[in-house]
Amino acid sequence: MVVPGESFCRAQLPRVSRTFALNIPLLPAPLDLAVTVAYLLCRIADTLEDEAPGALQGGLLEELAGLVALEPGWEARTRSFSRRACLALRSGAPVAEAELVAGTPTVLETLASLPPWVHPHIARCVRTMTGGMNHIQQVNGGGGGVRGLPDLQALSLYCYYVAGVVGEMLTGLFVASSPWVVPREARLVPRAVAFGRALQLTNILKDVREDLDRGSCWLPRDRMAAHGLEPATLVLPGHRAQAVALMDELVAVARGELDVALEYSLALPTEEPGLRLFCLYPLFFAVLTLNAVEGNPAVFDPAPVKIGRDAVRSLMLLTQERVSSDAALRALHAECSRVPHGMEALT
């Protein structure tokens, strides 16, 4: 039976995330819909952070966290929130993300229809994420347009707020939904944050030029300074060698997080192949993405650096074939890590 709002949520997912549109359908029901809704709510928060300059001052992020708690009267408050959030978006905000913000009442309606064990994990995630976004903006002057974070520790904290907490949420949902996962909880919990942080740091490195064009930079200022750089000089041709050296240093940090993310994925039971594939797809995509970023000055060009579609399809098939073998997955991870950015698999 299709729950209220489910069709909207499932249709909206591929419009705002190609990666998660590939791996969420691998999860068993109702976990697949729960994670879809959770992702969309996090994406609404992310859109407000990136595309609504007044989201912090207007309290929109804090209000979103309150709505996700589904306290009495949330329906009417959500409609008001959605109208004000849409008005706060920049005129150039991506159409799909603007439509998602407008559809906040439908996403929350779908959340309310899910089993009760889903709600506290998603509510905590959104509350921590929006609180963290507010914190980062406040310590960097507020009003958006963060021009670098102070240091690697601050970058790690930011990655926790916007993605590490998602790893915690997923672990809670996995444990609550599957008796096979329960005995693995002690192995999963210590690695959950790194799983989320690894994916976020990879995205930050991949999207460095796009973020700069929007007026933001999430790289650590102390490491930029060590290479004679600041946000304003990152993309200048005369500083390309220093900028590439900086990125290579941060790629090494991301690879360390991905090593922990692999252990997180392998801690999931083989009796739940859908859960394993859900984690392994973005993990391996991230490995290839880092290969494309490392040593590649094109990451500072306007055209984005991407993984080729053929590489994505091949990697998905290889992961499916090896999903039940830890040894085979470790070997695949090692092989992917050696792929240079110049191979035809990448664009």
XYZ file of N, CA and C in Angstrom, residues 105-234:
390
model
N 5.642 20.059 3.349
C 4.482 19.446 4.019
C 4.234 18.000 3.592
N 4.455 17.706 2.314
C 4.240 16.343 1.824
C 5.305 15.397 2.378
N 6.549 15.853 2.456
C 7.616 15.015 3.005
C 7.330 14.703 4.470
N 6.898 15.706 5.237
C 6.598 15.482 6.651
C 5.349 14.626 6.830
N 4.406 14.754 5.930
C 3.227 13.886 5.963
C 3.652 12.424 5.779
N 4.594 12.208 4.888
C 5.099 10.851 4.663
C 5.856 10.351 5.883
N 6.653 11.206 6.490
C 7.353 10.825 7.719
C 6.354 10.393 8.791
N 5.296 11.153 8.948
C 4.302 10.843 9.982
C 3.631 9.502 9.739
N 3.563 9.056 8.477
C 2.901 7.790 8.149
C 3.801 6.577 8.366
N 5.079 6.793 8.591
C 6.018 5.689 8.773
C 5.925 5.117 10.182
N 6.443 3.901 10.409
C 6.363 3.281 11.739
C 7.031 4.136 12.805
N 6.540 4.084 14.033
C 7.084 4.938 15.105
C 8.579 4.757 15.353
N 9.135 3.567 15.102
C 10.553 3.363 15.378
C 11.448 4.199 14.468
N 10.886 4.706 13.372
C 11.647 5.536 12.442
C 11.857 6.953 12.986
N 10.834 7.496 13.630
C 10.771 8.927 13.937
C 11.922 9.470 14.781
N 12.270 8.854 15.912
C 13.306 9.478 16.750
C 14.665 9.567 16.081
N 15.015 8.603 15.249
C 16.317 8.630 14.573
C 16.387 9.782 13.573
N 15.320 9.977 12.813
C 15.311 11.063 11.829
C 15.231 12.410 12.528
N 14.415 12.506 13.571
C 14.280 13.776 14.289
C 15.608 14.210 14.896
N 16.328 13.268 15.511
C 17.623 13.612 16.100
C 18.605 14.059 15.025
N 18.606 13.376 13.894
C 19.525 13.718 12.815
C 19.286 15.143 12.324
N 18.038 15.475 12.038
C 17.734 16.802 11.505
C 17.997 17.879 12.556
N 17.696 17.577 13.808
C 17.949 18.555 14.881
C 19.449 18.825 15.020
N 20.262 17.778 14.990
C 21.709 17.960 15.100
C 22.269 18.667 13.877
N 21.783 18.298 12.711
C 22.277 18.890 11.469
C 21.969 20.382 11.398
N 20.731 20.751 11.645
C 20.364 22.164 11.544
C 21.031 22.985 12.639
N 21.149 22.410 13.832
C 21.861 23.107 14.900
C 23.316 23.318 14.547
N 23.926 22.326 13.941
C 25.315 22.444 13.529
C 25.502 23.468 12.419
N 24.578 23.485 11.456
C 24.661 24.487 10.395
C 24.577 25.891 10.978
N 23.668 26.088 11.912
C 23.559 27.383 12.579
C 24.862 27.744 13.299
N 25.434 26.759 13.986
C 26.671 26.997 14.731
C 27.803 27.407 13.798
N 27.974 26.679 12.704
C 29.049 26.974 11.763
C 28.883 28.372 11.182
N 27.639 28.723 10.819
C 27.402 30.045 10.257
C 27.690 31.142 11.285
N 27.290 30.931 12.515
C 27.474 31.946 13.558
C 28.953 32.194 13.841
N 29.729 31.120 13.958
C 31.153 31.305 14.277
C 31.931 31.848 13.089
N 31.320 31.826 11.897
C 31.978 32.378 10.719
C 31.316 33.674 10.250
N 30.602 34.327 11.155
C 30.070 35.642 10.828
C 28.612 35.670 10.451
N 28.008 34.500 10.233
C 26.581 34.467 9.916
C 26.297 34.947 8.503
N 25.068 34.722 8.075
C 24.610 35.230 6.790
C 25.064 34.441 5.586
N 25.646 33.267 5.782
C 26.084 32.457 4.656
C 27.425 32.925 4.117
N 27.837 32.304 3.009
C 29.081 32.707 2.386
C 30.303 32.427 3.237
N 30.396 31.258 3.845
C 31.568 30.907 4.659
C 32.814 30.928 3.784
N 33.826 31.664 4.233
C 35.045 31.818 3.435
C 36.177 31.029 4.061
N 35.996 29.739 4.110
C 36.986 28.858 4.698
C 36.695 28.597 6.160
N 36.988 27.370 6.607
C 36.868 27.011 8.016
C 38.246 27.134 8.666
N 38.312 27.346 9.972
C 39.607 27.655 10.593
C 40.690 26.605 10.366
N 40.349 25.326 10.541
C 41.367 24.283 10.483
C 40.713 22.938 10.178
N 41.525 21.883 10.140
C 40.995 20.554 9.839
C 39.981 20.087 10.871
N 40.203 20.454 12.129
C 39.257 20.077 13.171
C 37.885 20.698 12.912
N 37.870 21.957 12.489
C 36.608 22.621 12.182
C 35.956 21.993 10.955
N 36.762 21.603 9.977
C 36.231 20.931 8.792
C 35.611 19.590 9.170
N 36.293 18.842 10.044
C 35.764 17.565 10.504
C 34.450 17.757 11.248
N 34.382 18.811 12.060
C 33.146 19.087 12.795
C 32.020 19.433 11.838
N 32.317 20.252 10.832
C 31.297 20.586 9.837
C 30.808 19.321 9.125
N 31.752 18.461 8.723
C 31.368 17.211 8.051
C 30.524 16.323 8.971
N 30.789 16.388 10.276
C 29.937 15.642 11.213
C 28.522 16.200 11.194
N 28.405 17.506 11.298
C 27.081 18.118 11.372
C 26.232 17.806 10.145
N 26.838 17.807 8.967
C 26.034 17.664 7.755
C 26.024 16.251 7.188
N 26.868 15.342 7.709
C 26.895 13.990 7.155
C 27.228 12.915 8.183
N 28.161 13.199 9.108
C 28.479 12.200 10.119
C 27.259 11.808 10.926
N 26.421 12.801 11.221
C 25.194 12.517 11.970
C 24.246 11.636 11.157
N 24.348 11.710 9.833
C 23.542 10.823 8.986
C 24.004 9.379 9.161
N 25.322 9.172 9.294
C 25.824 7.824 9.573
C 25.261 7.285 10.874
N 25.170 8.143 11.885
C 24.572 7.731 13.155
C 23.104 7.373 12.972
N 22.382 8.188 12.223
C 20.964 7.921 11.979
C 20.765 6.598 11.245
N 21.546 6.387 10.199
C 21.418 5.145 9.432
C 21.663 3.930 10.317
N 22.668 4.021 11.173
C 22.968 2.904 12.071
C 21.775 2.620 12.977
N 21.171 3.665 13.526
C 19.996 3.476 14.364
C 18.849 2.831 13.611
N 18.632 3.266 12.375
C 17.560 2.681 11.561
C 17.868 1.241 11.186
N 19.125 0.952 10.852
C 19.502 -0.416 10.505
C 19.259 -1.359 11.689
N 19.700 -0.937 12.864
C 19.552 -1.770 14.060
C 18.072 -1.975 14.378
N 17.279 -0.913 14.249
C 15.857 -1.001 14.588
C 15.064 -1.842 13.595
N 15.586 -1.971 12.373
C 14.816 -2.636 11.326
C 15.207 -4.087 11.088
N 16.394 -4.505 11.555
C 16.878 -5.842 11.209
C 17.470 -6.574 12.407
N 16.949 -7.742 12.752
C 17.552 -8.523 13.837
C 18.963 -8.996 13.507
N 19.297 -9.075 12.214
C 20.642 -9.488 11.822
C 21.680 -8.424 12.170
N 21.243 -7.160 12.218
C 22.179 -6.055 12.471
C 22.444 -5.878 13.961
N 21.487 -6.237 14.792
C 21.590 -5.980 16.235
C 22.922 -6.463 16.826
N 23.371 -7.686 16.528
C 24.653 -8.135 17.114
C 25.870 -7.367 16.590
N 25.690 -6.628 15.496
C 26.807 -5.886 14.893
C 26.876 -4.437 15.382
N 25.940 -4.033 16.228
C 25.848 -2.633 16.631
C 27.161 -2.119 17.225
N 27.808 -2.933 18.062
C 29.046 -2.487 18.719
C 30.160 -2.229 17.706
N 30.134 -2.905 16.571
C 31.133 -2.663 15.522
C 30.745 -1.480 14.642
N 29.457 -1.264 14.467
C 28.986 -0.213 13.574
C 29.081 1.176 14.189
N 28.659 1.301 15.432
C 28.539 2.621 16.054
C 29.840 3.421 16.024
N 31.000 2.842 16.384
C 32.234 3.646 16.387
C 32.670 4.111 14.993
N 32.155 3.472 13.954
C 32.575 3.789 12.588
C 31.526 4.595 11.823
N 30.362 4.794 12.411
C 29.243 5.409 11.700
C 29.540 6.845 11.284
N 30.159 7.604 12.177
C 30.434 9.009 11.878
C 31.417 9.132 10.719
N 32.464 8.312 10.716
C 33.458 8.367 9.637
C 32.825 8.040 8.294
N 31.854 7.133 8.278
C 31.173 6.785 7.033
C 30.543 8.034 6.414
N 29.808 8.793 7.229
C 29.189 10.007 6.710
C 30.200 11.094 6.380
N 31.183 11.281 7.271
C 32.179 12.331 7.040
C 32.962 12.086 5.753
N 33.283 10.835 5.472
C 34.070 10.511 4.280
C 33.358 10.964 3.015
N 32.065 10.693 2.939
C 31.310 11.063 1.747
C 31.192 12.577 1.627
N 30.997 13.256 2.753
C 30.871 14.708 2.712
C 32.182 15.376 2.314
N 33.286 14.928 2.892
C 34.579 15.524 2.553
C 34.893 15.315 1.079
N 34.556 14.151 0.557
C 34.753 13.899 -0.875
C 33.961 14.893 -1.713
N 32.717 15.136 -1.322
C 31.896 16.091 -2.067
C 32.457 17.506 -1.983
N 32.962 17.889 -0.816
C 33.549 19.223 -0.662
C 34.727 19.393 -1.609
N 35.576 18.389 -1.709
C 36.742 18.476 -2.587
C 36.326 18.496 -4.060
N 35.364 17.664 -4.398
C 34.893 17.606 -5.786
C 34.235 18.921 -6.203
N 33.496 19.542 -5.272
C 32.684 20.720 -5.598
C 33.355 22.032 -5.225
N 34.669 22.032 -5.024
C 35.337 23.230 -4.532
C 35.089 24.435 -5.447
N 35.158 24.238 -6.752
C 34.946 25.363 -7.668
C 33.490 25.824 -7.642
N 32.557 24.900 -7.644
C 31.143 25.257 -7.594
C 30.825 26.057 -6.329
N 31.359 25.628 -5.194
C 31.130 26.349 -3.943
C 31.729 27.755 -4.002
N 32.931 27.862 -4.540
C 33.562 29.169 -4.650
C 32.738 30.107 -5.527
N 32.198 29.570 -6.605
C 31.370 30.394 -7.491
C 30.103 30.873 -6.797
N 29.662 30.126 -5.778
C 28.477 30.531 -5.008
C 28.840 31.421 -3.828
N 30.120 31.664 -3.638
C 30.549 32.543 -2.568
C 30.924 31.851 -1.277
N 31.134 30.542 -1.318
C 31.496 29.796 -0.109
C 32.741 28.955 -0.342
N 33.440 28.680 0.746
C 34.595 27.784 0.709
C 34.625 27.035 2.036
N 34.728 25.701 1.953
C 34.693 24.870 3.157
C 36.059 24.281 3.476
N 37.100 24.727 2.786
C 38.437 24.210 3.037
C 39.046 24.907 4.258
N 39.979 24.233 4.959
C 40.574 24.828 6.162
C 41.541 25.965 5.821
N 41.330 27.107 6.473
C 42.157 28.284 6.184
C 43.621 28.063 6.559
N 43.867 27.314 7.652
C 45.263 27.123 8.045
C 46.033 26.312 7.008
N 45.371 25.317 6.404
C 46.057 24.532 5.383
C 46.199 25.334 4.085
N 45.206 26.163 3.770
C 45.358 27.044 2.613
C 46.556 27.971 2.823
N 46.644 28.571 4.001
C 47.741 29.496 4.296
C 49.098 28.799 4.201
N 49.151 27.538 4.618
C 50.409 26.789 4.559
C 50.894 26.623 3.125
N 49.956 26.676 2.174
C 50.311 26.566 0.757
C 50.321 27.933 0.075
N 50.269 29.003 0.877
C 50.288 30.346 0.311
C 49.004 30.730 -0.378
N 47.877 30.181 0.103
C 46.589 30.396 -0.559
C 45.567 30.977 0.399
N 44.512 31.518 -0.192
C 43.292 31.904 0.519
C 42.158 31.668 -0.463
N 40.900 31.700 -0.003
C 39.798 31.393 -0.925
C 39.837 32.203 -2.217
N 40.218 33.471 -2.128
C 40.204 34.329 -3.309
C 41.256 33.933 -4.343
N 42.290 33.188 -3.941
C 43.368 32.851 -4.882
C 43.364 31.385 -5.308
N 42.433 30.603 -4.784
C 42.436 29.168 -5.062
C 42.359 28.850 -6.552
